[in-house]
Amino acid sequence: MKKVVVFTGAGISVESGLPTFRGTDGLWEGHRVEDVATPEAWQRNPALVQDFYNKRRKNCIEATPNEAHIKLAELEKDFDVHIITQNIDDLHERAGSSKVLHLHGEIRKSQSSINPNLVYDIKGDEIISGSVCELGSPLRPHVVWFGEAVPNMIPASKLASQADVFVVIGTSLQVYPAANLLYETSPLCKLILIDPNAEEYRVPPNVIKISEKASKGVRYLADLIVK
C-alpha cells in the first residue's frame, strides 16, 4: 500500500466552524496571542489562560468533522494513511482516522505544569480550577505554546521522509518548524497542496496545487494518489 502522509492545518477545521488561530486583526478570539498562548501568559494569569482554553475546548466538542476529515479517513481503505496535524481539535479522530500525530497538542487533554510527559484525558469540557497532577502541580492545557519545544517534530519528520505521497491541506506553511516537513520528503515523493490560496504559496515547482477549500479538494485525492 502506498504510504500517504497528510499534513493539515487550521483550514481543514474552518469548515467545521472552528476559527483559524489568528485573525486579520492579529487577535485570537479577542485576545493577544502573547496573553493566552505562551508560558509567560500562564505564569502571569493562569486563570485567564485556563478560561480561554476551556471555551475553545467547548467549541471543539460542539464541532463535527466535515467532508474533508471524513474522506481522509476513508482513504485508509486503500492506502497507508498517516495524519500529521497542527490542529489541537480531535476532528480527525472522530472522523475515523486511526493514525493521527498532533504537533501542537490536544485540547481535550491536560498536562502537568511541571512535567509535560504527564498527560490526562479531560472529562467534560473544562479543566476545573484547582486541579492538579499526581505530583501536585496545577494542570494546564495539553497545548504547545509559542516558545515551547515541539516534541512530535521528530516522528513527524520521519513520517514525511517515508511518504510516497505527501499532502498539505489548509495551512499557509508559515508556522515553523512544522512548515519544514514539506522539504523533508524524498525526491520521489509526490507532493500535493490543497488550499484556496495555493497558487500564492512559494513551494517547489513539482507540487501539484489544488486551489480549493479542503472539503472540495480532497475529492480529487484518491485519483491523484494512484496516478
Short mmCIF file of C-alpha atoms in Angstrom, two decimals:
data_model
loop_
_atom_site.label_atom_id
_atom_site.label_comp_id
_atom_site.label_asym_id
_atom_site.label_seq_id
_atom_site.Cartn_x
_atom_site.Cartn_y
_atom_site.Cartn_z
CA MET A 1 0.00 0.00 0.00
CA LYS A 2 1.21 3.49 -0.80
CA LYS A 3 2.19 5.48 2.28
CA VAL A 4 0.21 8.72 2.24
CA VAL A 5 1.15 11.37 4.79
CA VAL A 6 -1.32 14.24 5.14
CA PHE A 7 -0.24 17.44 6.86
CA THR A 8 -3.24 19.51 7.96
CA GLY A 9 -3.69 22.98 9.39
CA ALA A 10 -6.48 25.24 10.61
CA GLY A 11 -8.01 25.47 7.13
CA ILE A 12 -9.40 21.95 7.34
CA SER A 13 -11.31 22.70 10.55
CA VAL A 14 -12.67 26.09 9.49
CA GLU A 15 -15.43 24.31 7.59
CA SER A 16 -16.45 22.68 10.87
CA GLY A 17 -16.90 26.13 12.41
CA LEU A 18 -13.59 26.39 14.24
CA PRO A 19 -11.78 29.70 13.60
CA THR A 20 -8.20 29.90 12.39
CA PHE A 21 -5.58 30.56 15.01
CA ARG A 22 -5.08 34.25 14.36
CA GLY A 23 -7.48 36.72 12.77
CA THR A 24 -6.68 39.57 10.41
CA ASP A 25 -6.54 41.90 13.42
CA GLY A 26 -3.74 39.83 14.96
CA LEU A 27 -6.00 38.62 17.77
CA TRP A 28 -7.15 35.13 18.64
CA GLU A 29 -10.77 35.23 19.77
CA GLY A 30 -10.30 38.78 21.05
CA HIS A 31 -7.03 38.13 22.89
CA ARG A 32 -3.43 38.89 22.08
CA VAL A 33 -1.63 35.62 21.43
CA GLU A 34 1.02 36.68 23.94
CA ASP A 35 -1.66 36.77 26.65
CA VAL A 36 -3.10 33.28 26.14
CA ALA A 37 -0.62 31.12 24.24
CA THR A 38 2.78 31.46 25.89
CA PRO A 39 4.39 30.04 29.05
CA GLU A 40 4.74 33.62 30.28
CA ALA A 41 0.98 34.15 29.94
CA TRP A 42 0.40 31.05 32.09
CA GLN A 43 2.75 32.41 34.73
CA ARG A 44 1.14 35.86 34.72
CA ASN A 45 -2.51 34.90 34.63
CA PRO A 46 -3.27 31.17 34.70
CA ALA A 47 -6.97 31.82 35.32
CA LEU A 48 -7.29 33.76 32.04
CA VAL A 49 -5.39 31.11 30.08
CA GLN A 50 -7.44 28.30 31.63
CA ASP A 51 -10.72 30.07 30.88
CA PHE A 52 -9.63 30.79 27.32
CA TYR A 53 -8.86 27.13 26.57
CA ASN A 54 -11.95 25.89 28.40
CA LYS A 55 -14.03 27.93 25.94
CA ARG A 56 -12.01 26.69 22.94
CA ARG A 57 -12.44 23.13 24.18
CA LYS A 58 -16.20 23.55 24.39
CA ASN A 59 -16.18 24.84 20.79
CA CYS A 60 -14.18 21.82 19.64
CA ILE A 61 -16.53 19.36 21.34
CA GLU A 62 -19.56 21.02 19.75
CA ALA A 63 -17.96 20.95 16.26
CA THR A 64 -18.37 17.94 13.98
CA PRO A 65 -16.00 16.51 11.35
CA ASN A 66 -16.60 17.84 7.85
CA GLU A 67 -16.32 16.15 4.47
CA ALA A 68 -12.55 16.66 4.33
CA HIS A 69 -11.98 14.87 7.65
CA ILE A 70 -14.30 12.04 6.62
CA LYS A 71 -12.79 11.49 3.17
CA LEU A 72 -9.26 11.40 4.61
CA ALA A 73 -10.39 8.68 7.00
CA GLU A 74 -11.95 6.76 4.11
CA LEU A 75 -8.62 6.76 2.25
CA GLU A 76 -7.40 4.19 4.79
CA LYS A 77 -9.38 1.55 2.87
CA ASP A 78 -6.86 1.74 0.03
CA PHE A 79 -3.74 3.43 1.40
CA ASP A 80 -1.50 3.53 4.46
CA VAL A 81 -2.61 6.97 5.66
CA HIS A 82 -0.93 8.95 8.40
CA ILE A 83 -2.22 12.35 9.53
CA ILE A 84 0.14 14.97 10.90
CA THR A 85 -1.89 17.91 12.16
CA GLN A 86 -1.14 21.32 13.58
CA ASN A 87 -4.68 21.39 14.95
CA ILE A 88 -5.46 20.76 18.60
CA ASP A 89 -9.01 19.55 17.94
CA ASP A 90 -9.90 15.85 17.63
CA LEU A 91 -11.95 16.04 14.42
CA HIS A 92 -9.62 13.69 12.52
CA GLU A 93 -10.06 11.01 15.17
CA ARG A 94 -13.82 11.46 15.33
CA ALA A 95 -14.00 11.16 11.55
CA GLY A 96 -12.32 7.75 11.80
CA SER A 97 -8.63 8.37 11.07
CA SER A 98 -6.63 5.82 13.03
CA LYS A 99 -3.10 7.25 12.81
CA VAL A 100 -3.05 10.91 13.87
CA LEU A 101 0.01 12.75 15.16
CA HIS A 102 -0.67 16.11 16.83
CA LEU A 103 2.23 18.53 16.57
CA HIS A 104 0.78 21.19 18.85
CA GLY A 105 -1.01 19.11 21.43
CA GLU A 106 -4.60 18.05 22.04
CA ILE A 107 -7.10 20.41 23.62
CA ARG A 108 -9.18 17.60 25.12
CA LYS A 109 -6.24 16.59 27.29
CA SER A 110 -4.43 18.27 30.17
CA GLN A 111 -0.86 18.03 31.32
CA SER A 112 1.21 18.67 34.40
CA SER A 113 2.62 22.19 34.58
CA ILE A 114 5.97 20.83 35.74
CA ASN A 115 6.24 17.56 33.78
CA PRO A 116 4.82 17.70 30.23
CA ASN A 117 5.03 13.90 29.98
CA LEU A 118 2.18 13.57 32.48
CA VAL A 119 -0.89 13.84 30.24
CA TYR A 120 -4.51 13.16 31.16
CA ASP A 121 -7.83 12.93 29.34
CA ILE A 122 -10.28 15.65 30.33
CA LYS A 123 -13.75 14.56 31.40
CA GLY A 124 -16.18 17.17 30.16
CA ASP A 125 -15.15 20.43 28.55
CA GLU A 126 -13.01 22.15 31.17
CA ILE A 127 -10.04 21.84 33.46
CA ILE A 128 -11.53 22.61 36.84
CA SER A 129 -9.79 25.35 38.82
CA GLY A 130 -7.51 23.78 41.42
CA SER A 131 -7.00 20.52 39.52
CA VAL A 132 -3.51 19.10 39.98
CA CYS A 133 -1.41 16.29 38.54
CA GLU A 134 -0.08 13.34 40.50
CA LEU A 135 2.93 15.47 41.51
CA GLY A 136 0.67 18.13 42.95
CA SER A 137 1.27 20.81 40.31
CA PRO A 138 -1.62 22.60 38.54
CA LEU A 139 -2.98 21.03 35.38
CA ARG A 140 -2.68 23.15 32.22
CA PRO A 141 -3.93 22.62 28.67
CA HIS A 142 -2.04 19.98 26.70
CA VAL A 143 -1.11 22.54 24.04
CA VAL A 144 2.30 23.54 22.70
CA TRP A 145 2.59 27.28 23.28
CA PHE A 146 4.81 29.77 21.50
CA GLY A 147 8.33 29.47 22.85
CA GLU A 148 7.96 25.77 23.72
CA ALA A 149 9.55 22.80 22.00
CA VAL A 150 7.50 20.69 19.57
CA PRO A 151 8.29 17.16 20.78
CA ASN A 152 6.42 15.40 17.96
CA MET A 153 8.52 17.05 15.24
CA ILE A 154 10.96 14.12 15.26
CA PRO A 155 8.37 11.41 14.50
CA ALA A 156 6.66 13.81 12.05
CA SER A 157 9.90 14.33 10.15
CA LYS A 158 10.43 10.58 9.97
CA LEU A 159 6.92 10.08 8.55
CA ALA A 160 7.48 12.81 5.94
CA SER A 161 10.73 11.21 4.82
CA GLN A 162 8.98 7.82 4.34
CA ALA A 163 5.99 9.14 2.39
CA ASP A 164 5.18 8.04 -1.15
CA VAL A 165 2.67 10.89 -1.30
CA PHE A 166 2.75 13.97 0.93
CA VAL A 167 -0.40 16.10 1.03
CA VAL A 168 -0.67 19.56 2.59
CA ILE A 169 -4.19 20.74 3.42
CA GLY A 170 -5.33 24.05 4.88
CA THR A 171 -2.08 25.52 6.11
CA SER A 172 -0.15 28.54 4.88
CA LEU A 173 3.19 26.82 5.62
CA GLN A 174 4.18 29.81 7.74
CA VAL A 175 4.46 28.14 11.16
CA TYR A 176 7.90 26.70 11.83
CA PRO A 177 9.33 24.19 12.41
CA ALA A 178 6.22 22.41 11.06
CA ALA A 179 6.44 24.10 7.65
CA ASN A 180 9.76 22.35 7.03
CA LEU A 181 8.03 18.97 6.71
CA LEU A 182 7.32 19.57 3.01
CA TYR A 183 11.08 19.75 2.43
CA GLU A 184 11.88 16.60 4.37
CA THR A 185 10.20 14.32 1.84
CA SER A 186 12.17 12.11 -0.56
CA PRO A 187 12.89 13.25 -4.14
CA LEU A 188 10.50 10.58 -5.45
CA CYS A 189 7.61 11.62 -3.21
CA LYS A 190 4.53 13.09 -4.91
CA LEU A 191 3.63 16.46 -3.37
CA ILE A 192 0.09 17.85 -3.29
CA LEU A 193 -1.14 21.15 -1.86
CA ILE A 194 -4.85 21.81 -1.21
CA ASP A 195 -5.72 25.36 -0.18
CA PRO A 196 -7.89 28.17 -1.59
CA ASN A 197 -4.73 30.29 -1.88
CA ALA A 198 -2.46 27.51 -3.16
CA GLU A 199 -1.27 29.50 -6.18
CA GLU A 200 0.09 32.24 -3.92
CA TYR A 201 2.34 29.98 -1.85
CA ARG A 202 6.03 29.63 -2.58
CA VAL A 203 6.55 25.89 -2.84
CA PRO A 204 8.74 23.64 -5.01
CA PRO A 205 7.72 23.59 -8.70
CA ASN A 206 6.82 19.89 -8.58
CA VAL A 207 3.98 20.49 -6.09
CA ILE A 208 0.53 19.74 -7.52
CA LYS A 209 -1.69 22.66 -6.46
CA ILE A 210 -5.43 22.36 -5.92
CA SER A 211 -6.87 25.80 -5.25
CA GLU A 212 -9.96 24.69 -3.37
CA LYS A 213 -11.27 24.51 0.16
CA ALA A 214 -10.37 21.32 1.98
CA SER A 215 -13.75 19.61 1.61
CA LYS A 216 -13.76 20.04 -2.17
CA GLY A 217 -10.04 19.49 -2.75
CA VAL A 218 -9.95 16.08 -1.02
CA ARG A 219 -12.42 14.74 -3.60
CA TYR A 220 -9.55 14.66 -6.09
CA LEU A 221 -7.06 12.97 -3.79
CA ALA A 222 -7.69 9.28 -4.42
CA ASP A 223 -7.28 9.69 -8.19
CA LEU A 224 -4.10 11.75 -7.78
CA ILE A 225 -2.56 9.25 -5.38
CA VAL A 226 -2.95 6.26 -7.69
CA LYS A 227 -1.57 8.04 -10.78
#
